[in-house]
Coordinates of C-alpha atoms in Angstrom, one line a residue:
Chain A
M133 CA 3.5 -21.7 14.7
S134 CA 6.3 -20.2 12.7
S135 CA 8.0 -17.1 13.9
C136 CA 9.8 -14.5 11.8
T137 CA 11.3 -11.0 11.9
Y138 CA 11.2 -7.9 9.8
N139 CA 12.9 -4.6 9.2
V140 CA 10.9 -1.5 8.2
P141 CA 12.4 0.1 5.1
D142 CA 12.0 3.7 4.2
K143 CA 8.3 4.5 4.4
N144 CA 8.6 7.4 1.9
A145 CA 10.0 5.0 -0.7
S146 CA 7.3 2.4 -0.2
G147 CA 4.5 5.0 -0.3
D148 CA 3.3 4.2 3.2
N149 CA 4.0 7.7 4.4
F150 CA 1.9 9.2 1.6
Y151 CA -1.1 7.0 2.0
A152 CA -1.3 6.6 5.8
P153 CA -2.6 10.1 6.6
F154 CA -5.7 9.4 4.4
L155 CA -6.9 6.5 6.5
N156 CA -9.4 6.8 9.4
D157 CA -11.0 4.2 11.7
T158 CA -14.3 4.1 9.7
Q159 CA -12.3 3.1 6.6
R160 CA -10.2 0.5 8.5
T161 CA -13.4 -1.1 9.8
Y162 CA -14.8 -1.1 6.2
F163 CA -11.6 -2.7 4.8
W164 CA -11.6 -5.3 7.6
D165 CA -15.2 -6.3 6.9
T166 CA -15.0 -6.0 3.2
Y167 CA -11.8 -7.4 1.8
G168 CA -11.6 -10.8 3.5
F169 CA -9.9 -10.0 6.8
S170 CA -13.0 -10.6 8.9
G171 CA -13.0 -14.0 10.7
N172 CA -9.2 -14.1 10.4
K173 CA -8.2 -12.1 13.5
D174 CA -5.9 -15.0 14.7
Y175 CA -3.7 -14.4 11.6
W176 CA -3.3 -10.7 12.3
V177 CA -2.4 -10.7 16.0
N178 CA 1.0 -11.8 17.4
G179 CA 2.9 -8.8 15.9
W180 CA 1.0 -8.5 12.6
G181 CA -0.8 -5.3 13.8
W182 CA -4.4 -6.2 14.7
D183 CA -4.1 -4.3 18.0
D184 CA -2.2 -1.4 16.4
D185 CA -3.8 -1.0 13.0
A186 CA -2.8 2.6 12.3
N187 CA 0.9 1.8 12.8
T188 CA 2.5 1.5 9.4
N189 CA 5.4 -0.4 10.8
K190 CA 3.0 -3.3 11.2
A191 CA 1.7 -5.6 8.5
L192 CA -2.0 -4.8 8.9
A193 CA -1.7 -1.0 8.5
R194 CA 0.5 -1.5 5.5
T195 CA -2.2 -3.8 4.0
F196 CA -4.8 -1.2 4.8
N197 CA -2.8 1.4 2.9
A198 CA -3.1 -0.9 -0.2
C199 CA -6.8 -1.2 0.5
W200 CA -7.1 2.6 0.5
A201 CA -5.4 2.8 -2.9
L202 CA -7.6 0.0 -4.1
T203 CA -10.7 1.7 -3.0
Y204 CA -10.2 5.4 -3.6
S205 CA -7.8 5.8 -6.6
A206 CA -10.6 6.5 -9.1
F207 CA -12.1 10.0 -8.9
D208 CA -15.6 8.4 -9.2
Y209 CA -14.8 5.6 -6.8
P210 CA -18.5 5.0 -5.9
N211 CA -19.0 3.8 -9.4
D212 CA -17.6 0.3 -9.1
G213 CA -20.0 -1.7 -11.3
Y214 CA -18.6 -4.2 -13.7
G215 CA -20.7 -3.2 -16.7
N216 CA -20.9 -0.2 -19.1
N217 CA -17.3 -0.3 -20.1
N218 CA -16.3 0.7 -16.6
I219 CA -12.5 0.5 -16.2
I220 CA -10.9 -1.9 -13.8
L221 CA -9.5 1.0 -11.7
N222 CA -13.1 1.4 -10.6
W223 CA -14.3 -2.1 -10.3
A224 CA -11.2 -3.8 -8.9
R225 CA -12.3 -3.0 -5.4
H226 CA -15.7 -4.6 -6.2
Y227 CA -13.9 -7.6 -7.5
V228 CA -11.6 -8.1 -4.5
R229 CA -14.7 -7.6 -2.3
D230 CA -16.5 -10.3 -4.2
K231 CA -13.7 -12.8 -4.5
M232 CA -11.2 -12.5 -1.7
D233 CA -11.9 -15.3 0.9
D234 CA -9.9 -15.5 4.0
L235 CA -7.0 -13.0 3.9
Q236 CA -4.2 -14.0 6.2
A237 CA -0.7 -12.8 7.2
H238 CA 2.0 -15.5 7.3
C239 CA 5.8 -15.6 7.5
G240 CA 6.1 -17.6 4.3
T241 CA 8.6 -20.3 3.7
N242 CA 10.8 -18.2 1.4
P243 CA 12.2 -14.7 2.2
N244 CA 10.9 -13.1 -1.0
A245 CA 7.6 -14.9 -1.5
I246 CA 4.7 -12.5 -1.8
A247 CA 1.4 -14.3 -1.7
T248 CA -0.4 -17.5 -2.5
T249 CA -4.1 -18.2 -3.0
F250 CA -5.4 -21.6 -2.2
T251 CA -8.7 -22.8 -3.7
G252 CA -10.3 -26.1 -4.4
A253 CA -12.8 -28.7 -3.3
F254 CA -10.7 -30.0 -0.4
V255 CA -8.9 -26.8 0.5
D256 CA -9.8 -24.1 2.9
D257 CA -10.0 -21.2 0.4
R258 CA -7.7 -18.4 1.4
T259 CA -5.0 -16.0 0.4
E260 CA -1.8 -15.9 2.3
L261 CA 0.3 -12.8 2.3
Y262 CA 3.9 -13.1 3.2
L263 CA 6.6 -10.9 4.6
S264 CA 7.8 -9.4 1.3
F265 CA 4.2 -8.3 0.5
F266 CA 4.3 -6.1 3.6
Y267 CA 7.9 -5.0 3.8
S268 CA 9.5 -5.1 0.3
S269 CA 6.6 -4.0 -1.9
S270 CA 5.2 -0.5 -2.5
V271 CA 1.7 0.4 -1.7
I272 CA 0.4 0.2 -5.3
E273 CA 2.2 -3.2 -5.8
R274 CA 0.4 -4.5 -2.7
A275 CA -3.0 -3.3 -4.1
A276 CA -2.2 -5.0 -7.4
V277 CA -1.4 -8.2 -5.6
L278 CA -4.8 -8.2 -4.0
V279 CA -6.3 -7.8 -7.5
H280 CA -4.1 -10.5 -8.9
E281 CA -4.8 -13.0 -6.1
S282 CA -8.5 -12.3 -6.3
R283 CA -8.5 -13.4 -9.9
H284 CA -7.1 -16.8 -8.7
Y285 CA -10.4 -17.6 -7.1
D286 CA -11.7 -18.0 -10.7
V287 CA -8.6 -19.0 -12.7
G288 CA -5.1 -20.1 -12.1
H289 CA -2.1 -19.7 -14.4
D290 CA -2.1 -21.9 -17.5
A291 CA 1.4 -21.7 -19.1
N292 CA 5.1 -21.8 -18.5
F293 CA 7.0 -18.6 -18.6
P294 CA 8.3 -17.8 -22.2
P295 CA 11.9 -18.5 -23.1
W296 CA 12.7 -14.8 -23.0
S297 CA 11.3 -14.2 -19.5
V298 CA 13.6 -13.7 -16.5
L299 CA 11.7 -16.5 -14.9
A300 CA 12.2 -19.0 -17.7
N301 CA 14.9 -20.9 -15.9
A302 CA 13.9 -20.2 -12.3
N303 CA 12.0 -23.5 -11.7
Q304 CA 8.6 -21.9 -11.7
G305 CA 6.4 -24.5 -13.5
Q306 CA 3.1 -23.4 -14.9
Q307 CA 2.9 -19.9 -13.3
A308 CA 2.5 -17.7 -16.4
D309 CA -0.6 -16.8 -18.4
S310 CA -0.8 -18.2 -21.9
S311 CA -2.0 -14.9 -23.5
W312 CA -3.8 -11.6 -23.0
A313 CA -6.9 -13.3 -24.2
Y314 CA -6.7 -15.9 -21.4
N315 CA -8.0 -13.1 -19.2
G316 CA -6.0 -14.3 -16.3
A317 CA -4.5 -12.7 -13.2
Y318 CA -1.6 -11.0 -15.0
R319 CA -4.1 -9.3 -17.4
Y320 CA -6.0 -8.0 -14.4
E321 CA -2.9 -6.8 -12.8
V322 CA -1.5 -5.0 -15.9
A323 CA -4.8 -3.3 -16.7
Y324 CA -5.3 -2.2 -13.1
L325 CA -1.8 -0.8 -12.8
S326 CA -2.0 1.0 -16.2
W327 CA -5.2 2.8 -15.3
Y328 CA -3.8 3.7 -11.9
A329 CA -0.7 5.2 -13.5
A330 CA -2.8 7.2 -15.9
V331 CA -5.9 8.5 -14.1
S332 CA -5.6 7.9 -10.3
V333 CA -6.3 11.1 -8.4
T334 CA -4.4 9.9 -5.4
A335 CA -1.0 9.0 -6.5
T336 CA 2.6 10.2 -6.3
P337 CA 4.8 10.5 -9.3
A338 CA 6.8 7.6 -7.9
M339 CA 3.8 5.4 -7.4
R340 CA 2.6 6.0 -11.0
E341 CA 6.0 5.1 -12.3
R342 CA 6.3 2.0 -10.2
A343 CA 2.8 0.9 -11.4
R344 CA 3.8 1.4 -15.0
Q345 CA 7.1 -0.4 -14.5
R346 CA 5.4 -3.4 -12.8
A347 CA 2.8 -3.5 -15.6
N348 CA 5.5 -3.6 -18.2
W349 CA 7.4 -6.3 -16.3
C350 CA 4.3 -8.5 -16.4
L351 CA 3.8 -7.8 -20.1
N352 CA 7.4 -8.6 -21.0
N353 CA 7.8 -11.7 -18.7
A354 CA 4.6 -13.3 -17.6
F355 CA 2.7 -14.1 -20.9
A356 CA 3.7 -17.1 -22.9
T357 CA 2.6 -15.2 -26.0
H358 CA 3.8 -11.5 -25.8
P359 CA 0.7 -9.3 -25.9
G360 CA 2.5 -7.0 -28.3
F361 CA 2.4 -3.8 -26.3
T362 CA 3.8 -2.1 -23.3
I363 CA 2.5 0.9 -21.3
D364 CA 3.7 4.3 -22.3
A365 CA 4.9 6.9 -19.7
G366 CA 3.3 9.5 -21.9
S367 CA -0.1 8.6 -20.5
F368 CA 0.7 10.0 -17.0
P369 CA -1.2 13.1 -15.8
Q370 CA 0.5 16.4 -16.0
A371 CA 1.2 18.5 -12.8
E372 CA 2.0 22.2 -12.6
W373 CA -1.3 23.6 -13.7
R374 CA -2.2 26.5 -11.5
W375 CA -5.0 28.9 -10.7
C376 CA -4.5 32.5 -11.5
N377 CA -5.6 34.8 -8.7
K378 CA -6.3 37.7 -11.2
C379 CA -8.4 36.1 -13.9
Q380 CA -9.6 32.9 -12.0
G381 CA -8.5 30.8 -14.9
I382 CA -6.2 27.8 -14.9
A383 CA -2.9 28.0 -16.8
F384 CA 0.2 25.8 -17.1
A385 CA 3.0 27.1 -14.9
G386 CA 5.6 24.6 -15.7
G387 CA 6.9 26.2 -18.8
S388 CA 9.7 28.8 -19.3
Q389 CA 7.3 31.7 -19.0
L390 CA 3.9 32.5 -17.5
G391 CA 1.2 33.4 -20.0
K392 CA -0.6 36.7 -20.5
C393 CA -3.5 37.3 -18.2
P394 CA -6.7 39.1 -19.1
G395 CA -6.4 40.8 -15.7
G396 CA -3.2 42.5 -17.0
G397 CA 0.4 41.4 -17.2
S398 CA 1.2 37.7 -16.6
H399 CA -0.9 35.2 -14.7
D400 CA -0.3 35.3 -11.0
H401 CA -0.4 31.8 -9.4
A402 CA 0.3 32.9 -5.8
G403 CA -2.0 31.0 -3.4
S404 CA -2.8 28.2 -5.9
G405 CA -2.5 24.5 -5.4
N406 CA -0.8 22.3 -7.9
Y407 CA -3.4 20.8 -10.2
T408 CA -2.7 17.5 -12.0
L409 CA -4.6 17.2 -15.3
I410 CA -5.4 13.8 -16.9
H411 CA -4.9 13.6 -20.6
G412 CA -5.7 10.9 -23.2
T413 CA -9.0 9.1 -23.6
Y414 CA -10.9 8.5 -20.4
A415 CA -14.6 7.8 -20.7
A416 CA -15.4 9.1 -17.2
G417 CA -14.4 12.6 -18.3
Q418 CA -14.7 15.0 -21.2
N419 CA -11.9 15.2 -23.8
G420 CA -11.3 18.1 -26.1
W421 CA -9.6 20.4 -23.6
Q422 CA -6.3 21.9 -24.8
W423 CA -3.5 24.1 -23.7
C424 CA -3.1 27.4 -25.5
N425 CA 0.5 28.1 -26.5
K426 CA 0.0 31.9 -26.4
C427 CA -1.7 32.4 -22.9
Q428 CA -0.8 29.0 -21.3
G429 CA -4.4 28.7 -20.4
L430 CA -6.7 25.6 -20.8
A431 CA -9.6 26.0 -23.2
F432 CA -12.2 23.8 -24.8
S433 CA -11.2 23.2 -28.5
K434 CA -14.2 21.4 -29.9
N435 CA -16.4 24.4 -30.6
A436 CA -16.4 26.4 -33.8
S437 CA -15.0 29.4 -31.9
Q438 CA -11.6 28.7 -30.3
G439 CA -12.3 31.6 -27.9
T440 CA -10.7 34.9 -27.3
C441 CA -7.1 34.7 -26.1
P442 CA -5.7 37.3 -23.7
A443 CA -2.5 37.3 -25.8
G444 CA -4.5 38.5 -28.9
G445 CA -6.7 36.8 -31.4
V446 CA -8.1 33.4 -30.5
H447 CA -6.4 30.5 -28.6
N448 CA -3.9 28.5 -30.4
H449 CA -3.7 24.8 -29.4
S450 CA -0.9 23.8 -31.6
G451 CA 1.4 21.4 -29.7
S452 CA -1.1 20.6 -27.0
G453 CA -2.2 17.2 -25.8
D454 CA -5.9 16.2 -25.3
Y455 CA -6.8 16.9 -21.7
C456 CA -9.7 15.2 -20.0
M457 CA -11.8 17.2 -17.5
L458 CA -13.7 15.3 -14.8
P459 CA -17.3 16.1 -14.0
G460 CA -18.1 17.3 -10.5
G461 CA -17.7 14.5 -7.9
S462 CA -17.2 13.9 -4.2
H463 CA -13.6 12.9 -4.1
S464 CA -11.6 14.7 -1.4
M465 CA -8.6 15.0 -3.7
C466 CA -10.6 16.9 -6.4
Q467 CA -11.8 20.4 -6.3
R468 CA -15.2 21.3 -7.6
N469 CA -16.6 24.7 -8.8
W470 CA -14.5 24.8 -12.0
H471 CA -16.6 25.9 -15.0
W472 CA -16.4 26.4 -18.7
C473 CA -16.8 30.0 -19.9
D474 CA -18.7 30.2 -23.1
K475 CA -17.1 33.6 -24.0
C476 CA -13.4 32.6 -24.0
Q477 CA -13.9 28.8 -24.0
G478 CA -11.5 28.7 -21.0
M479 CA -11.8 26.9 -17.6
A480 CA -12.1 29.1 -14.6
F481 CA -12.9 28.8 -10.9
S482 CA -16.3 30.1 -10.0
G483 CA -15.9 30.2 -6.2
N484 CA -14.6 33.7 -6.1
G485 CA -17.0 35.4 -8.5
V486 CA -16.7 35.7 -12.3
G487 CA -13.0 36.7 -12.6
K488 CA -11.8 38.5 -15.7
C489 CA -12.6 37.2 -19.2
P490 CA -10.4 38.0 -22.2
A491 CA -13.6 38.5 -24.2
G492 CA -14.5 41.4 -21.9
G493 CA -16.1 41.7 -18.5
G494 CA -16.3 38.6 -16.3
H495 CA -16.5 35.0 -17.3
H496 CA -19.9 33.5 -18.0
F497 CA -20.5 30.0 -16.7
P498 CA -23.3 28.1 -18.3
S499 CA -21.8 24.7 -17.7
S500 CA -22.2 22.2 -14.9
D501 CA -19.2 22.1 -12.7
Y502 CA -15.9 20.2 -13.2
S503 CA -13.5 18.6 -10.7
L504 CA -9.8 19.2 -10.9
P505 CA -7.5 16.8 -9.2
F506 CA -5.0 18.6 -7.0
T507 CA -1.9 17.4 -5.3
S508 CA -0.7 20.0 -2.9
Chain B
M69 CA -15.0 -38.8 2.1
A70 CA -12.0 -36.6 2.0
Q71 CA -12.0 -33.7 4.5
P72 CA -10.9 -30.2 3.6
V73 CA -7.3 -29.6 4.5
P74 CA -7.2 -27.1 7.3
P75 CA -5.3 -23.8 6.9
P76 CA -1.9 -23.5 8.6
P77 CA -1.8 -22.2 12.2
P78 CA -1.2 -18.5 12.7
D79 CA 2.4 -17.2 12.7
S80 CA 4.0 -14.6 14.9
V81 CA 6.3 -11.8 13.8
Q82 CA 8.4 -9.2 15.4
S83 CA 10.6 -6.3 14.3
V84 CA 14.4 -6.7 14.4
P85 CA 15.7 -4.6 17.3
K86 CA 17.6 -1.7 16.0
V87 CA 21.3 -1.6 16.9
A88 CA 22.1 1.6 18.8
S89 CA 24.5 3.7 16.8
A90 CA 25.9 7.2 16.7
P91 CA 23.7 9.7 14.7
I92 CA 24.6 9.6 11.1
Q93 CA 25.8 13.0 9.8
L94 CA 24.6 13.3 6.2
S95 CA 26.6 15.4 3.8
A96 CA 24.8 18.2 2.1
V97 CA 24.6 16.3 -1.1
A98 CA 23.3 13.2 0.6
Q99 CA 20.7 15.3 2.4
H100 CA 19.6 16.7 -1.0
I101 CA 19.4 13.2 -2.4
H102 CA 17.4 12.1 0.7
D103 CA 15.1 15.1 0.1
A104 CA 14.7 14.3 -3.6
V105 CA 13.6 10.7 -2.7
A106 CA 11.1 12.0 -0.2
Q107 CA 9.6 14.5 -2.7
L108 CA 9.3 11.9 -5.4
H109 CA 6.9 10.2 -3.0
T110 CA 4.8 13.2 -2.2
A111 CA 1.7 14.1 -4.2
G112 CA 2.6 15.9 -7.4
G113 CA 6.3 15.7 -6.5
A114 CA 5.9 19.0 -4.7
G115 CA 9.3 20.8 -4.4
S116 CA 10.9 18.1 -6.6
A117 CA 12.1 20.5 -9.2
A118 CA 13.9 22.8 -6.8
T119 CA 15.7 19.8 -5.1
L120 CA 16.7 18.3 -8.4
N121 CA 18.1 21.7 -9.4
N122 CA 20.2 21.8 -6.2
L123 CA 21.5 18.4 -7.1
R124 CA 22.3 19.4 -10.7
Q125 CA 24.4 22.3 -9.4
N126 CA 26.7 19.8 -7.7
I127 CA 26.4 17.1 -10.3
T128 CA 30.0 15.8 -10.0
Q129 CA 29.3 14.8 -6.4
T130 CA 25.7 13.9 -6.8
I131 CA 25.9 11.0 -9.2
P132 CA 28.6 9.1 -7.3
A133 CA 26.8 9.8 -4.1
I134 CA 23.5 8.4 -5.5
E135 CA 25.4 5.3 -6.8
Q136 CA 27.1 4.9 -3.4
L137 CA 23.8 5.1 -1.5
Y138 CA 22.3 2.6 -4.0
R139 CA 25.1 0.1 -3.6
A140 CA 25.0 0.5 0.2
A141 CA 21.2 -0.2 0.5
P142 CA 20.3 -3.8 1.4
A143 CA 19.5 -5.7 -1.7
S144 CA 16.0 -6.5 -0.6
N145 CA 15.1 -2.8 0.0
Y146 CA 13.8 -2.6 -3.5
T147 CA 11.7 0.5 -3.1
E148 CA 14.6 2.5 -1.7
R149 CA 17.0 1.3 -4.4
W150 CA 14.5 2.0 -7.1
S151 CA 13.8 5.5 -5.7
L152 CA 17.5 6.3 -5.8
V153 CA 17.7 5.2 -9.4
K154 CA 14.6 7.3 -10.1
V155 CA 16.2 10.4 -8.7
M156 CA 19.3 9.8 -10.9
V157 CA 16.9 9.4 -13.8
D158 CA 15.0 12.6 -13.0
L159 CA 18.2 14.6 -13.1
H160 CA 18.1 14.1 -16.9
H161 CA 21.8 14.8 -16.9
P162 CA 24.5 13.3 -19.2
S163 CA 26.8 12.8 -16.2
A164 CA 24.5 10.1 -15.1
L165 CA 24.9 8.0 -18.2
T166 CA 27.8 5.8 -17.0
S167 CA 26.2 5.0 -13.7
L168 CA 22.8 4.3 -15.3
N169 CA 24.5 2.0 -17.8
T170 CA 26.3 0.2 -15.0
I171 CA 23.1 -0.4 -13.2
V172 CA 21.4 -1.6 -16.4
N173 CA 24.1 -4.1 -17.1
T174 CA 24.5 -5.5 -13.6
P175 CA 23.7 -9.2 -13.9
L176 CA 20.5 -10.3 -12.2
P177 CA 20.8 -12.4 -9.0
N178 CA 20.6 -16.1 -9.6
V179 CA 17.4 -16.9 -7.7
K180 CA 15.1 -19.8 -8.2
G181 CA 11.9 -21.2 -6.7
E182 CA 9.4 -19.1 -4.7
D183 CA 11.7 -16.2 -4.2
A184 CA 12.3 -15.7 -7.9
P185 CA 9.1 -14.0 -9.2
F186 CA 9.3 -11.0 -6.8
T187 CA 13.1 -10.7 -6.6
L188 CA 13.6 -10.8 -10.4
A189 CA 10.7 -8.5 -11.1
E190 CA 12.0 -5.9 -8.7
E191 CA 15.6 -6.2 -9.9
T192 CA 14.3 -5.9 -13.5
M193 CA 12.2 -2.8 -12.8
I194 CA 15.3 -1.1 -11.4
R195 CA 17.2 -1.8 -14.6
T196 CA 14.4 -0.8 -17.0
T197 CA 13.9 2.5 -15.2
A198 CA 17.6 3.2 -15.8
A199 CA 17.5 1.9 -19.3
E200 CA 14.6 4.1 -20.3
E201 CA 16.5 7.2 -19.2
I202 CA 19.4 6.2 -21.5
G203 CA 16.8 6.1 -24.3
R204 CA 15.5 9.6 -23.3
Q205 CA 19.0 11.0 -23.4
A206 CA 19.5 9.5 -26.8
G207 CA 16.3 11.2 -27.8
A208 CA 17.7 14.5 -26.5
G209 CA 20.6 14.2 -28.9
Q210 CA 23.3 12.6 -26.6
A211 CA 25.5 10.6 -29.0
D212 CA 27.0 8.6 -26.1
A213 CA 23.5 7.6 -25.0
L214 CA 22.6 6.4 -28.5
A215 CA 25.6 4.2 -28.6
L216 CA 24.8 2.7 -25.1
L217 CA 21.2 2.3 -26.2
L218 CA 22.2 0.2 -29.2
K219 CA 24.4 -2.0 -27.0
N220 CA 21.5 -2.4 -24.6
C221 CA 19.3 -3.7 -27.4
Q222 CA 21.3 -6.9 -26.9
N223 CA 21.0 -7.0 -23.1
P224 CA 20.2 -10.5 -21.9
V225 CA 17.4 -9.2 -19.7
F226 CA 14.4 -9.1 -22.1
S227 CA 12.7 -6.1 -20.5
V228 CA 15.9 -4.0 -20.9
K229 CA 16.2 -5.2 -24.5
Q230 CA 12.6 -4.4 -25.2
T231 CA 12.7 -0.9 -23.8
S232 CA 16.0 -0.2 -25.5
V233 CA 14.7 -1.4 -28.8
Q234 CA 11.6 0.7 -28.5
A235 CA 13.7 3.8 -27.8
Y236 CA 16.3 3.0 -30.5
L237 CA 13.5 2.7 -33.1
A238 CA 12.3 6.2 -32.0
H239 CA 15.6 7.9 -31.9
G240 CA 18.0 5.8 -34.0
G241 CA 17.2 7.5 -37.3
P242 CA 15.7 6.2 -40.6
N243 CA 17.9 3.0 -40.6
A244 CA 17.1 2.1 -37.0
R245 CA 14.9 -0.8 -37.9
A246 CA 17.2 -2.2 -40.4
T247 CA 20.1 -2.0 -38.0
L248 CA 18.2 -3.8 -35.3
E249 CA 17.0 -6.5 -37.7
K250 CA 20.7 -7.3 -38.4
L251 CA 21.6 -7.1 -34.7
L252 CA 18.8 -9.3 -33.3
P253 CA 18.3 -13.0 -34.1
A254 CA 15.3 -13.7 -36.2
N255 CA 13.3 -15.3 -33.3
E256 CA 13.5 -11.9 -31.5
H257 CA 12.3 -9.7 -34.3
F258 CA 8.8 -9.7 -32.7
V259 CA 10.4 -7.2 -30.3
L260 CA 10.5 -4.6 -33.1
D261 CA 6.7 -4.6 -33.3
I262 CA 5.9 -4.1 -29.6
R263 CA 4.1 -0.8 -29.3
A264 CA 3.9 1.6 -26.4
I265 CA 0.3 2.4 -25.7
G266 CA -1.9 4.1 -23.1
P267 CA -4.4 2.2 -21.0
A268 CA -7.4 3.3 -23.2
E269 CA -6.0 1.1 -26.0
L270 CA -5.9 -2.0 -23.8
A271 CA -8.6 -4.5 -24.2
Q272 CA -10.0 -4.4 -20.7
P273 CA -10.2 -7.5 -18.6
D274 CA -13.6 -9.2 -18.7
A275 CA -14.9 -9.7 -15.2
G276 CA -17.6 -11.9 -16.7
A277 CA -20.5 -13.1 -14.5
V278 CA -18.9 -12.6 -11.1
K279 CA -20.3 -14.6 -8.3
T280 CA -20.4 -12.4 -5.2
H281 CA -18.8 -13.9 -2.2
S282 CA -21.0 -12.6 0.5
P283 CA -23.9 -10.1 0.4
A284 CA -22.8 -9.0 3.9
R285 CA -19.9 -7.3 2.2
E286 CA -22.0 -5.0 0.2
T287 CA -21.9 -2.2 2.7
P288 CA -21.7 1.5 1.6
V289 CA -18.1 2.6 1.1
P290 CA -17.2 5.5 3.4
S291 CA -15.9 8.8 2.1
P292 CA -12.2 9.0 1.3
Q293 CA -11.9 12.0 3.6
G294 CA -9.2 11.2 6.0
T295 CA -8.5 12.1 9.6
G296 CA -7.7 15.7 8.9
T297 CA -4.0 15.2 8.3
A298 CA -4.6 14.5 4.7
P299 CA -4.5 17.6 2.4
A300 CA -8.0 18.9 2.1
P301 CA -9.4 20.8 -0.9
T302 CA -10.1 23.8 1.1
G303 CA -6.4 24.1 1.8
D304 CA -5.7 24.4 -1.9
A305 CA -8.7 26.3 -3.0
P306 CA -8.0 29.6 -4.6
T307 CA -8.1 32.2 -1.9
H308 CA -11.0 34.7 -2.0
K309 CA -10.0 38.1 -3.2

């Protein structure tokens, strides 16, 4: 038996303080039974946290945080099927569940080794996680390691690192992927991290950025043939969208001025949470929603009528991105009861009545409901 | 017939006992930096703008203080060191340029073997995070930043070079590509064509015909609702009027 020691670094910076409050015992039991821990209790006792599984100073709780991110980052997390163009953010948890054999905590022989997966005819199939996985990585990087290592149950790496890689002269041997088309562990990791950064409904700004940075590191260093792209920070969701307590609509509150409200004066965001809107193409949602540069509100732009704007005339979407609204779902980090108004084309909350519509009277809600991710 | 190689025996682990020390008195600036790091790691970065504004008001002390904290952090505390750099980045202030460029151009540690992939990836991510901000400031019209950006297009760390080239192409004016073609050796010209894209443009991984490991694992996933300490939608719902 080897013995090793650890320090617990800042748990804000690692994301453990953000994720830990979400976990409960039902989920921990599910993770234990589902992601390859089961049958490996001997590897999670002796200080690794089996008997203290909610303590994020311990390795097991820190791994469970990664399992939570792996399981619940997609707003429609129950949809984890491989087909129908489902994105890897959804099916990664299914993949880890299907692939991960024995998942074990070990000291590791090197201080900064992360994980190794052993497979083969005469090998006890398993994934070993080492100290740096638990204590030097952020939560999302740990989740990505679980995805990466799961891929190794099907394929290993097939190339040396390219001459431009920081690992080219680090005595690594054949530990890179030859190309994006190889469909190896680095492609899985990059795609998972990229979607997490762009559409996760349970992420901090720091976790999104770390996910993107890690994805770009892989793209720039771990493919023998460069895939030809990196991941753009512009794909991140946008915070500072807030509910107006006068008109019940949602408007951007992060600009230099608040927009004009159909309830009179400017929008009043007192009492609102901070909503984070996804933008860019995302098949799970509906694109075509845009910001109006006159009233700061959000309105559907794909109909012939752009809808009445409280600032006069119709909404003007010049300068706006393409926001993606999510259909009603069950995720605890999304709020339902948001609806499209067919009079003003705007998005408004229906839980407090019909609000005030710029087209006159209250909003009219013929649509099914939408879910808006919120963060605080 | 060969027998399967058994897995290694279980290991044990324990935390390093903390050395008792006198309470550390943080300066006001250091406290604000500490707050900014914490808020970076909250959902939506709640309160982040106000804390960053506080730091900007005292920018002459803030930048050296962040750099000092960064240098003092143990090398292997990558998430802490990266978070400090991210706060410096989020200030979006020209005063940070020199410090950011120093971080970008600090040589990578010479690590080989099993430690190298993680160590060098983390060290690179710290540098590219700083390098991207130099690109942003160049885009905002900072002439100093544009000059540094061009120098960083020749940085020996490929990720720094790539992100700097991408930014220089965007902000270096109509002759940017020609300038870089002269600057970079021919075998690196492929960097000029690396595009920044969103995930929807990625060719998705193909899970193929996945063999399930064990039917017993196909249990229904529990709800993500936490123990009650997590923020709940009702807490953020618009209040009834």
